[in-house]
mmCIF file of C-alpha atoms and ligand atoms in Angstrom:
data_model
loop_
_atom_site.group_PDB
_atom_site.id
_atom_site.type_symbol
_atom_site.label_atom_id
_atom_site.label_comp_id
_atom_site.label_asym_id
_atom_site.label_seq_id
_atom_site.Cartn_x
_atom_site.Cartn_y
_atom_site.Cartn_z
ATOM 1 C CA UNK Q 1 157.454 118.676 34.245
ATOM 2 C CA UNK Q 2 158.352 119.608 30.397
ATOM 3 C CA UNK Q 3 159.083 116.451 28.747
ATOM 4 C CA UNK Q 4 162.365 116.425 26.987
ATOM 5 C CA UNK Q 5 162.037 116.723 23.250
ATOM 6 C CA UNK Q 6 162.346 113.672 21.039
ATOM 7 C CA UNK Q 7 164.763 114.280 18.604
ATOM 8 C CA UNK Q 8 163.981 113.117 15.128
ATOM 9 C CA UNK Q 9 166.474 112.828 12.178
ATOM 10 C CA UNK Q 10 165.410 112.983 8.989
ATOM 11 C CA UNK Q 11 167.646 112.003 5.770
ATOM 12 C CA UNK Q 12 166.932 113.550 2.621
ATOM 13 C CA UNK Q 13 164.478 116.181 4.396
ATOM 14 C CA UNK Q 14 164.625 118.849 1.203
ATOM 15 C CA UNK Q 15 162.877 115.923 -0.627
ATOM 16 C CA UNK Q 16 159.583 115.409 -1.746
ATOM 17 C CA UNK Q 17 158.913 112.707 0.796
ATOM 18 C CA UNK Q 18 160.916 115.231 3.532
ATOM 19 C CA UNK Q 19 158.547 118.180 2.921
ATOM 20 C CA UNK Q 20 155.288 115.757 3.290
ATOM 21 C CA UNK Q 21 156.940 114.138 6.492
ATOM 22 C CA UNK Q 22 158.016 117.198 8.442
ATOM 23 C CA UNK Q 23 155.002 119.425 9.070
ATOM 24 C CA UNK Q 24 152.979 116.214 10.093
ATOM 25 C CA UNK Q 25 155.867 115.105 12.618
ATOM 26 C CA UNK Q 26 155.783 118.968 14.059
ATOM 27 C CA UNK Q 27 152.124 118.574 14.355
ATOM 28 C CA UNK Q 28 152.059 115.552 16.456
ATOM 29 C CA UNK Q 29 150.883 112.953 14.010
ATOM 30 C CA UNK Q 30 153.856 110.625 14.861
ATOM 31 C CA UNK Q 31 154.613 110.869 18.407
ATOM 32 C CA UNK Q 32 151.212 111.968 19.713
ATOM 33 C CA UNK Q 33 150.311 115.276 20.901
ATOM 34 C CA UNK Q 34 152.096 115.260 24.057
ATOM 35 C CA UNK Q 35 155.602 114.993 22.596
ATOM 36 C CA UNK Q 36 157.890 117.897 21.921
ATOM 37 C CA UNK Q 37 160.394 117.394 18.836
ATOM 38 C CA UNK Q 38 163.694 118.357 18.040
ATOM 39 C CA UNK Q 39 163.893 117.890 14.061
ATOM 40 C CA UNK Q 40 167.790 117.068 12.458
ATOM 41 C CA UNK Q 41 167.378 117.512 8.699
ATOM 42 C CA UNK Q 42 170.028 115.625 6.724
ATOM 43 C CA UNK Q 43 171.001 117.040 3.265
ATOM 44 C CA UNK Q 44 173.642 116.495 0.800
ATOM 45 C CA UNK Q 45 175.031 119.877 -0.682
ATOM 46 C CA UNK Q 46 172.425 120.070 -3.459
ATOM 47 C CA UNK Q 47 169.696 119.291 -0.755
ATOM 48 C CA UNK Q 48 170.477 122.128 1.802
ATOM 49 C CA UNK Q 49 168.605 124.899 0.271
ATOM 50 C CA UNK Q 50 165.671 122.796 -0.107
ATOM 51 C CA UNK Q 51 165.665 121.707 3.525
ATOM 52 C CA UNK Q 52 166.561 125.250 5.090
ATOM 53 C CA UNK Q 53 163.171 126.484 3.206
ATOM 54 C CA UNK Q 54 161.226 123.936 4.792
ATOM 55 C CA UNK Q 55 162.753 124.790 7.979
ATOM 56 C CA UNK Q 56 161.581 128.485 7.618
ATOM 57 C CA UNK Q 57 158.051 126.981 6.806
ATOM 58 C CA UNK Q 58 158.279 124.866 9.837
ATOM 59 C CA UNK Q 59 158.721 128.388 11.927
ATOM 60 C CA UNK Q 60 156.176 130.037 10.240
ATOM 61 C CA UNK Q 61 153.754 127.285 11.056
ATOM 62 C CA UNK Q 62 154.192 128.027 14.684
ATOM 63 C CA UNK Q 63 153.687 124.232 16.135
ATOM 64 C CA UNK Q 64 153.822 124.474 19.678
ATOM 65 C CA UNK Q 65 155.683 120.719 19.632
ATOM 66 C CA UNK Q 66 158.126 121.607 17.538
ATOM 67 C CA UNK Q 67 161.208 123.323 19.781
ATOM 68 C CA UNK Q 68 163.928 123.241 17.252
ATOM 69 C CA UNK Q 69 164.895 122.637 13.800
ATOM 70 C CA UNK Q 70 168.833 122.067 12.531
ATOM 71 C CA UNK Q 71 169.725 121.805 8.914
ATOM 72 C CA UNK Q 72 173.345 119.751 8.227
ATOM 73 C CA UNK Q 73 175.248 118.002 5.732
ATOM 74 C CA UNK Q 74 177.237 116.356 8.622
ATOM 75 C CA UNK Q 75 175.693 112.804 9.601
ATOM 76 C CA UNK Q 76 177.432 112.906 13.058
ATOM 77 C CA UNK Q 77 175.621 116.161 13.942
ATOM 78 C CA UNK Q 78 172.237 114.896 12.699
ATOM 79 C CA UNK Q 79 172.062 111.564 14.530
ATOM 80 C CA UNK Q 80 173.587 113.405 17.678
ATOM 81 C CA UNK Q 81 170.872 112.402 20.277
ATOM 82 C CA UNK Q 82 169.189 110.802 17.351
ATOM 83 C CA UNK Q 83 166.059 108.873 18.951
ATOM 84 C CA UNK Q 84 164.119 108.271 15.676
ATOM 85 C CA UNK Q 85 165.969 108.017 12.389
ATOM 86 C CA UNK Q 86 164.010 108.376 9.164
ATOM 87 C CA UNK Q 87 166.465 107.372 6.334
ATOM 88 C CA UNK Q 88 164.339 108.846 3.417
ATOM 89 C CA UNK Q 89 167.360 110.217 1.252
ATOM 90 C CA UNK Q 90 168.633 107.639 -1.281
ATOM 91 C CA UNK Q 91 169.645 107.466 -4.992
ATOM 92 C CA UNK Q 92 167.605 106.871 -7.316
ATOM 93 C CA UNK Q 93 168.306 104.432 -10.017
ATOM 94 C CA UNK Q 94 169.796 106.454 -13.204
ATOM 95 C CA UNK Q 95 169.475 105.681 -16.710
ATOM 96 C CA UNK Q 96 171.278 102.429 -17.713
ATOM 97 C CA UNK Q 97 172.164 101.894 -14.170
ATOM 98 C CA UNK Q 98 172.197 98.236 -12.914
ATOM 99 C CA UNK Q 99 170.957 96.693 -9.776
ATOM 100 C CA UNK Q 100 174.829 96.419 -8.398
ATOM 101 C CA UNK Q 101 175.288 100.164 -9.371
ATOM 102 C CA UNK Q 102 172.186 100.989 -7.602
ATOM 103 C CA UNK Q 103 173.439 98.677 -4.122
ATOM 104 C CA UNK Q 104 176.859 100.295 -4.667
ATOM 105 C CA UNK Q 105 175.439 103.764 -4.752
ATOM 106 C CA UNK Q 106 172.962 103.469 -2.017
ATOM 107 C CA UNK Q 107 175.841 101.653 0.425
ATOM 108 C CA UNK Q 108 178.015 104.753 0.466
ATOM 109 C CA UNK Q 109 175.340 106.370 1.746
ATOM 110 C CA UNK Q 110 173.284 103.877 4.236
ATOM 111 C CA UNK Q 111 176.736 102.510 5.608
ATOM 112 C CA UNK Q 112 178.153 105.745 6.978
ATOM 113 C CA UNK Q 113 174.901 106.666 8.155
ATOM 114 C CA UNK Q 114 174.635 103.258 10.325
ATOM 115 C CA UNK Q 115 178.382 103.891 11.729
ATOM 116 C CA UNK Q 116 176.794 107.910 12.592
ATOM 117 C CA UNK Q 117 174.151 106.327 14.436
ATOM 118 C CA UNK Q 118 176.116 103.764 16.310
ATOM 119 C CA UNK Q 119 178.520 106.414 17.258
ATOM 120 C CA UNK Q 120 175.995 109.614 18.182
ATOM 121 C CA UNK Q 121 172.495 108.482 18.117
ATOM 122 C CA UNK Q 122 170.826 107.781 21.729
ATOM 123 C CA UNK Q 123 170.585 104.217 23.337
ATOM 124 C CA UNK Q 124 166.998 104.152 22.378
ATOM 125 C CA UNK Q 125 167.395 104.926 18.451
ATOM 126 C CA UNK Q 126 164.647 103.384 16.431
ATOM 127 C CA UNK Q 127 165.452 103.506 12.689
ATOM 128 C CA UNK Q 128 163.587 103.028 9.488
ATOM 129 C CA UNK Q 129 164.853 102.753 5.501
ATOM 130 C CA UNK Q 130 162.400 104.437 3.533
ATOM 131 C CA UNK Q 131 164.752 105.138 0.820
ATOM 132 C CA UNK Q 132 164.684 102.326 -1.909
ATOM 133 C CA UNK Q 133 166.060 99.283 -2.049
ATOM 134 C CA UNK Q 134 164.661 100.217 1.369
ATOM 135 C CA UNK Q 135 165.407 96.637 2.655
ATOM 136 C CA UNK Q 136 168.784 96.134 1.666
ATOM 137 C CA UNK Q 137 169.572 99.680 2.507
ATOM 138 C CA UNK Q 138 168.461 99.018 6.209
ATOM 139 C CA UNK Q 139 170.607 95.585 5.762
ATOM 140 C CA UNK Q 140 173.813 97.741 5.023
ATOM 141 C CA UNK Q 141 172.778 100.593 7.774
ATOM 142 C CA UNK Q 142 172.582 98.029 10.350
ATOM 143 C CA UNK Q 143 175.637 95.978 9.356
ATOM 144 C CA UNK Q 144 177.535 99.417 9.974
ATOM 145 C CA UNK Q 145 176.420 99.539 13.377
ATOM 146 C CA UNK Q 146 177.062 96.250 14.812
ATOM 147 C CA UNK Q 147 176.653 97.288 18.639
ATOM 148 C CA UNK Q 148 173.305 98.482 18.051
ATOM 149 C CA UNK Q 149 170.739 96.182 18.624
ATOM 150 C CA UNK Q 150 169.450 94.597 15.262
ATOM 151 C CA UNK Q 151 165.724 94.892 16.812
ATOM 152 C CA UNK Q 152 166.166 98.838 16.318
ATOM 153 C CA UNK Q 153 166.133 98.880 12.584
ATOM 154 C CA UNK Q 154 163.657 98.559 10.057
ATOM 155 C CA UNK Q 155 162.443 99.049 6.609
ATOM 156 C CA UNK Q 156 158.981 100.369 5.299
ATOM 157 C CA UNK Q 157 156.412 98.308 3.978
ATOM 158 C CA UNK Q 158 153.603 99.914 5.896
ATOM 159 C CA UNK Q 159 152.763 101.896 2.630
ATOM 160 C CA UNK Q 160 152.267 98.545 0.852
ATOM 161 C CA UNK Q 161 150.235 97.274 3.718
ATOM 162 C CA UNK Q 162 148.150 100.469 3.563
ATOM 163 C CA UNK Q 163 147.588 100.000 -0.134
ATOM 164 C CA UNK Q 164 146.438 96.313 0.200
ATOM 165 C CA UNK Q 165 143.798 97.499 3.146
ATOM 166 C CA UNK Q 166 142.547 100.175 0.456
ATOM 167 C CA UNK Q 167 142.322 97.791 -2.471
ATOM 168 C CA UNK Q 168 140.197 95.414 -0.084
ATOM 169 C CA UNK Q 169 137.894 98.263 1.013
ATOM 170 C CA UNK Q 170 136.988 99.216 -2.279
ATOM 171 C CA UNK Q 171 136.653 95.683 -3.345
ATOM 172 C CA UNK Q 172 134.183 94.841 -0.349
ATOM 173 C CA UNK Q 173 132.623 98.019 -0.159
ATOM 174 C CA UNK Q 174 133.634 97.824 3.789
ATOM 175 C CA UNK Q 175 135.461 100.613 5.529
ATOM 176 C CA UNK Q 176 139.283 99.914 6.094
ATOM 177 C CA UNK Q 177 138.377 100.252 10.004
ATOM 178 C CA UNK Q 178 136.782 96.434 10.171
ATOM 179 C CA UNK Q 179 139.763 95.082 7.982
ATOM 180 C CA UNK Q 180 142.215 93.181 10.132
ATOM 181 C CA UNK Q 181 145.378 90.958 9.954
ATOM 182 C CA UNK Q 182 146.764 91.457 6.416
ATOM 183 C CA UNK Q 183 150.400 90.778 5.992
ATOM 184 C CA UNK Q 184 152.933 91.749 3.548
ATOM 185 C CA UNK Q 185 155.571 89.347 3.300
ATOM 186 C CA UNK Q 186 159.469 89.889 1.696
ATOM 187 C CA UNK Q 187 160.868 92.800 -0.065
ATOM 188 C CA UNK Q 188 159.317 96.228 -0.669
ATOM 189 C CA UNK Q 189 159.323 95.672 -4.307
ATOM 190 C CA UNK Q 190 157.566 93.795 -7.188
ATOM 191 C CA UNK Q 191 158.256 90.476 -5.738
ATOM 192 C CA UNK Q 192 156.443 91.386 -2.233
ATOM 193 C CA UNK Q 193 153.536 88.948 -1.319
ATOM 194 C CA UNK Q 194 150.564 90.620 0.154
ATOM 195 C CA UNK Q 195 148.438 87.991 1.882
ATOM 196 C CA UNK Q 196 145.196 87.749 3.131
ATOM 197 C CA UNK Q 197 144.857 84.129 4.126
ATOM 198 C CA UNK Q 198 144.523 85.239 7.961
ATOM 199 C CA UNK Q 199 142.716 88.717 6.886
ATOM 200 C CA UNK Q 200 139.416 89.529 8.268
ATOM 201 C CA UNK Q 201 136.649 91.904 7.746
ATOM 202 C CA UNK Q 202 134.213 93.145 10.328
ATOM 203 C CA UNK Q 203 135.130 89.559 12.012
ATOM 204 C CA UNK Q 204 134.544 87.539 9.072
ATOM 205 C CA UNK Q 205 137.537 85.785 6.509
ATOM 206 C CA UNK Q 206 138.261 88.556 3.988
ATOM 207 C CA UNK Q 207 138.196 85.501 1.394
ATOM 208 C CA UNK Q 208 134.723 84.622 1.899
ATOM 209 C CA UNK Q 209 133.538 87.908 1.803
ATOM 210 C CA UNK Q 210 135.200 88.147 -1.564
ATOM 211 C CA UNK Q 211 133.625 85.111 -2.477
ATOM 212 C CA UNK Q 212 130.346 86.212 -1.479
ATOM 213 C CA UNK Q 213 130.677 89.578 -3.439
ATOM 214 C CA UNK Q 214 132.561 88.405 -6.724
ATOM 215 C CA UNK Q 215 130.763 85.357 -7.460
ATOM 216 C CA UNK Q 216 132.406 82.298 -5.639
ATOM 217 C CA UNK Q 217 135.429 80.997 -4.265
ATOM 218 C CA UNK Q 218 137.289 80.770 -7.764
ATOM 219 C CA UNK Q 219 136.454 84.155 -8.780
ATOM 220 C CA UNK Q 220 137.864 85.292 -5.392
ATOM 221 C CA UNK Q 221 140.847 83.374 -5.857
ATOM 222 C CA UNK Q 222 141.315 84.999 -9.534
ATOM 223 C CA UNK Q 223 140.654 88.513 -8.071
ATOM 224 C CA UNK Q 224 143.319 88.085 -5.240
ATOM 225 C CA UNK Q 225 145.985 85.983 -7.873
ATOM 226 C CA UNK Q 226 145.063 88.612 -11.173
ATOM 227 C CA UNK Q 227 144.296 91.927 -9.694
ATOM 228 C CA UNK Q 228 144.660 92.414 -5.809
ATOM 229 C CA UNK Q 229 148.544 90.882 -5.703
ATOM 230 C CA UNK Q 230 149.924 92.798 -8.651
ATOM 231 C CA UNK Q 231 147.821 96.038 -8.053
ATOM 232 C CA UNK Q 232 149.094 96.401 -4.391
ATOM 233 C CA UNK Q 233 152.979 95.389 -5.795
ATOM 234 C CA UNK Q 234 152.984 97.460 -8.961
ATOM 235 C CA UNK Q 235 151.008 100.866 -6.861
ATOM 236 C CA UNK Q 236 153.912 102.847 -7.135
ATOM 237 C CA UNK Q 237 154.218 102.889 -10.884
ATOM 238 C CA UNK Q 238 150.322 103.069 -11.232
ATOM 239 C CA UNK Q 239 150.463 106.495 -9.000
ATOM 240 C CA UNK Q 240 153.430 107.677 -11.369
ATOM 241 C CA UNK Q 241 151.394 106.623 -14.396
ATOM 242 C CA UNK Q 242 148.243 108.570 -13.583
ATOM 243 C CA UNK Q 243 149.914 111.597 -11.134
ATOM 244 C CA UNK Q 244 152.760 112.453 -13.209
ATOM 245 C CA UNK Q 245 155.144 112.179 -10.149
ATOM 246 C CA UNK Q 246 155.633 109.575 -7.334
ATOM 247 C CA UNK Q 247 153.599 109.002 -4.482
ATOM 248 C CA UNK Q 248 154.954 111.122 -1.825
ATOM 249 C CA UNK Q 249 152.411 111.780 0.698
ATOM 250 C CA UNK Q 250 150.814 108.187 0.921
ATOM 251 C CA UNK Q 251 154.615 107.214 1.473
ATOM 252 C CA UNK Q 252 155.242 109.955 4.153
ATOM 253 C CA UNK Q 253 151.866 109.175 5.689
ATOM 254 C CA UNK Q 254 152.894 105.108 5.986
ATOM 255 C CA UNK Q 255 156.254 106.450 7.937
ATOM 256 C CA UNK Q 256 154.304 108.173 10.083
ATOM 257 C CA UNK Q 257 152.156 105.242 10.576
ATOM 258 C CA UNK Q 258 155.089 102.679 11.026
ATOM 259 C CA UNK Q 259 156.514 104.884 13.924
ATOM 260 C CA UNK Q 260 153.762 105.788 15.856
ATOM 261 C CA UNK Q 261 152.809 102.248 15.783
ATOM 262 C CA UNK Q 262 156.315 101.221 17.214
ATOM 263 C CA UNK Q 263 156.486 104.126 19.569
ATOM 264 C CA UNK Q 264 153.199 104.102 20.888
ATOM 265 C CA UNK Q 265 152.175 100.767 20.464
ATOM 266 C CA UNK Q 266 148.866 99.574 18.630
ATOM 267 C CA UNK Q 267 145.928 98.613 20.458
ATOM 268 C CA UNK Q 268 145.556 94.555 20.128
ATOM 269 C CA UNK Q 269 142.160 94.578 18.862
ATOM 270 C CA UNK Q 270 143.245 96.344 15.801
ATOM 271 C CA UNK Q 271 145.203 93.148 14.775
ATOM 272 C CA UNK Q 272 148.604 93.030 13.182
ATOM 273 C CA UNK Q 273 150.271 95.046 10.706
ATOM 274 C CA UNK Q 274 153.471 94.747 8.363
ATOM 275 C CA UNK Q 275 156.915 95.764 8.743
ATOM 276 C CA UNK Q 276 160.057 94.808 7.574
ATOM 277 C CA UNK Q 277 162.343 93.773 10.553
ATOM 278 C CA UNK Q 278 165.833 91.836 10.988
ATOM 279 C CA UNK Q 279 165.006 88.288 10.687
ATOM 280 C CA UNK Q 280 166.015 85.907 13.563
ATOM 281 C CA UNK Q 281 165.169 82.971 11.520
ATOM 282 C CA UNK Q 282 161.340 83.508 11.528
ATOM 283 C CA UNK Q 283 159.075 81.686 8.819
ATOM 284 C CA UNK Q 284 162.141 80.382 7.230
ATOM 285 C CA UNK Q 285 164.035 84.005 6.357
ATOM 286 C CA UNK Q 286 167.619 83.692 7.010
ATOM 287 C CA UNK Q 287 168.823 85.295 9.619
ATOM 288 C CA UNK Q 288 170.134 88.862 9.369
ATOM 289 C CA UNK Q 289 167.832 89.655 6.197
ATOM 290 C CA UNK Q 290 165.409 92.579 6.672
ATOM 291 C CA UNK Q 291 162.236 91.291 5.301
ATOM 292 C CA UNK Q 292 158.894 92.487 5.866
ATOM 293 C CA UNK Q 293 156.713 90.116 8.384
ATOM 294 C CA UNK Q 294 153.172 90.309 10.375
ATOM 295 C CA UNK Q 295 154.112 92.650 13.452
ATOM 296 C CA UNK Q 296 152.221 93.653 16.341
ATOM 297 C CA UNK Q 297 153.726 96.597 18.905
ATOM 298 C CA UNK Q 298 153.421 97.180 22.357
ATOM 299 C CA UNK Q 299 155.079 100.421 22.273
ATOM 300 C CA UNK Q 300 158.519 99.165 23.625
ATOM 301 C CA UNK Q 301 159.237 97.358 20.172
ATOM 302 C CA UNK Q 302 157.671 95.662 16.964
ATOM 303 C CA UNK Q 303 157.285 91.624 17.662
ATOM 304 C CA UNK Q 304 156.425 89.238 14.643
ATOM 305 C CA UNK Q 305 153.559 87.132 14.914
ATOM 306 C CA UNK Q 306 155.149 83.857 14.764
ATOM 307 C CA UNK Q 307 153.259 80.329 14.018
ATOM 308 C CA UNK Q 308 150.853 81.462 11.117
ATOM 309 C CA UNK Q 309 150.185 78.565 8.760
ATOM 310 C CA UNK Q 310 151.260 79.365 5.273
ATOM 311 C CA UNK Q 311 149.920 76.610 2.298
ATOM 312 C CA UNK Q 312 152.316 75.533 -0.398
ATOM 313 C CA UNK Q 313 151.349 78.819 -2.522
ATOM 314 C CA UNK Q 314 152.039 81.127 0.318
ATOM 315 C CA UNK Q 315 155.264 79.290 0.870
ATOM 316 C CA UNK Q 316 156.333 79.750 -2.421
ATOM 317 C CA UNK Q 317 155.580 83.753 -3.136
ATOM 318 C CA UNK Q 318 156.865 84.511 0.450
ATOM 319 C CA UNK Q 319 160.130 82.102 -0.635
ATOM 320 C CA UNK Q 320 160.167 83.836 -3.976
ATOM 321 C CA UNK Q 321 160.527 87.385 -2.320
ATOM 322 C CA UNK Q 322 163.375 86.595 -0.104
ATOM 323 C CA UNK Q 323 165.148 85.007 -2.718
ATOM 324 C CA UNK Q 324 165.552 88.676 -3.899
ATOM 325 C CA UNK Q 325 166.496 90.136 -0.682
ATOM 326 C CA UNK Q 326 169.314 87.067 -0.528
ATOM 327 C CA UNK Q 327 170.328 88.021 -4.042
ATOM 328 C CA UNK Q 328 170.531 91.652 -3.175
ATOM 329 C CA UNK Q 329 172.453 91.062 0.309
ATOM 330 C CA UNK Q 330 174.806 88.906 -1.825
ATOM 331 C CA UNK Q 331 175.379 91.307 -4.604
ATOM 332 C CA UNK Q 332 176.132 94.048 -1.776
ATOM 333 C CA UNK Q 333 178.776 91.454 -0.126
ATOM 334 C CA UNK Q 334 180.691 90.795 -3.855
ATOM 335 C CA UNK Q 335 180.854 94.450 -3.533
ATOM 336 C CA UNK Q 336 182.655 93.951 -0.132
ATOM 337 C CA UNK Q 337 180.439 96.423 1.412
ATOM 338 C CA UNK Q 338 179.038 94.045 3.999
HETATM 339 P P1 LIG Y 1 161.771 111.653 -2.605
HETATM 340 O O1 LIG Y 1 161.459 112.223 -1.354
HETATM 341 O O2 LIG Y 1 160.291 111.395 -3.310
HETATM 342 O O3 LIG Y 1 162.205 109.885 -2.073
HETATM 343 C C1 LIG Y 1 163.080 109.637 -1.480
HETATM 344 C C2 LIG Y 1 163.228 108.094 -1.546
HETATM 345 O O4 LIG Y 1 162.221 107.417 -0.876
HETATM 346 C C3 LIG Y 1 163.547 107.510 -2.919
HETATM 347 O O5 LIG Y 1 164.458 106.439 -2.711
HETATM 348 C C4 LIG Y 1 162.655 106.921 -3.168
HETATM 349 O O6 LIG Y 1 162.623 105.599 -3.751
HETATM 350 C C5 LIG Y 1 161.822 106.323 -1.513
HETATM 351 N N1 LIG Y 1 160.558 106.215 -1.674
HETATM 352 C C6 LIG Y 1 159.979 104.767 -1.232
HETATM 353 N N2 LIG Y 1 158.593 104.850 -1.361
HETATM 354 C C7 LIG Y 1 158.276 105.846 -2.253
HETATM 355 C C8 LIG Y 1 156.955 106.090 -2.389
HETATM 356 N N3 LIG Y 1 155.752 105.264 -2.323
HETATM 357 N N4 LIG Y 1 157.066 107.203 -3.116
HETATM 358 C C9 LIG Y 1 158.463 107.748 -3.922
HETATM 359 N N5 LIG Y 1 159.414 107.400 -3.051
HETATM 360 C C10 LIG Y 1 159.446 106.465 -2.420
HETATM 361 O O7 LIG Y 1 163.156 111.988 -3.710
HETATM 362 P P2 LIG Y 1 163.549 113.224 -3.603
HETATM 363 O O8 LIG Y 1 164.623 113.146 -4.781
HETATM 364 O O9 LIG Y 1 162.311 114.122 -3.715
HETATM 365 O O10 LIG Y 1 164.354 113.555 -2.579
HETATM 366 C C11 LIG Y 1 165.377 112.721 -2.079
HETATM 367 C C12 LIG Y 1 166.344 114.088 -1.186
HETATM 368 O O11 LIG Y 1 167.222 113.068 -0.648
HETATM 369 C C13 LIG Y 1 167.073 114.814 -2.066
HETATM 370 O O12 LIG Y 1 166.794 115.965 -1.467
HETATM 371 C C14 LIG Y 1 168.443 114.570 -2.089
HETATM 372 O O13 LIG Y 1 169.174 115.804 -1.719
HETATM 373 C C15 LIG Y 1 168.761 113.571 -0.774
HETATM 374 N N6 LIG Y 1 169.462 112.876 -0.395
HETATM 375 C C16 LIG Y 1 170.127 112.724 0.526
HETATM 376 C C17 LIG Y 1 171.131 112.126 0.895
HETATM 377 C C18 LIG Y 1 171.624 112.030 1.987
HETATM 378 O O14 LIG Y 1 171.047 112.792 3.065
HETATM 379 N N7 LIG Y 1 173.139 111.650 2.326
HETATM 380 C C19 LIG Y 1 171.648 110.844 0.020
HETATM 381 C C20 LIG Y 1 170.866 110.816 -1.442
HETATM 382 C C21 LIG Y 1 170.063 112.093 -1.734
HETATM 383 P P3 LIG Y 1 162.255 105.378 -5.198
HETATM 384 O O15 LIG Y 1 163.660 106.329 -5.930
HETATM 385 O O16 LIG Y 1 162.596 104.026 -5.426
HETATM 386 O O17 LIG Y 1 161.313 106.225 -5.604
#
């Protein structure tokens, strides 16, 4: 019997990340080669023509899995029957914009989208906020959808996770494929904490492999603090400086990875990955904040890996990033949005 198509809604679909995402979704990279898809592209009036153009190209690509593409300015239409919501469109920080202005501008986007998801999406909807500030945008969308279970909301930190894998692979001269159990903690921002304390490469601790390669444990610790952590956390700015525009293809790729593992599951022998989920108090992160954690997935949902030891330094770094999430949440509350 023919499979019912999965409805995927992409907001800001006429933008750069949208353009890098659409063709891979339609090709089956996200949901698998056996899952037909129906795409709903949500745009604001200025973005509609770009989304319509992408829809024409999707038709020209003749993807066997692509059943239907609809471009709309209505969130109610876009999220009707939605199974997977990729919240990409966001208001960028303009000149002279304070953080509270940015949060307010995005609350006007993500609040109504959360409400439209609550009103129109399928019961099995899964939502990922990609547009920044992604963690707090997810928090706002989730707050506007109180009847949708909180485990159905997430924000993207998979790009940070993948960046960490890439840096370790280069430093160790080993394949990304052999690296397990890296964690991104906290906010998708410069305060994030990329943590390798539990990471292994080809079965051995990453720290030991770094020490062997860099000339001892002190050199390894220095490399982690002075090169690895800042480089991963600020990689977006580095890409902009080198490429002249932002890291859209890797952001789209990470979005595909995030949803694929969430929906199709992740083999247990590949270890954990990172995703920002609604906290239930794990690792002392206040309940309700959308913070990045180590996660596994059997395809029914992401599960936070609990019980990992954090030494004093790691606990301090997690706390600093979570403090930023608390400040963002409080700023949104002060605006009367939550
Ligand atoms: P992009 O498609 O390049 O980026 C979209 C969002 O993704 C931005 O918030 C951006 O954050 C974020 N992002 C997350 N990770 C990355 C990364 N690694 N690299 C780059 N961006 C990242 O933006 P465009 O301006 O090309 O497109 C946005 C589209 O959204 C436009 O077509 C616009 O019309 C639409 N839009 C739709 C809305 C809606 O549907 N209601 C609302 C607002 C806009 P950052 O800004 O921090 O780089």
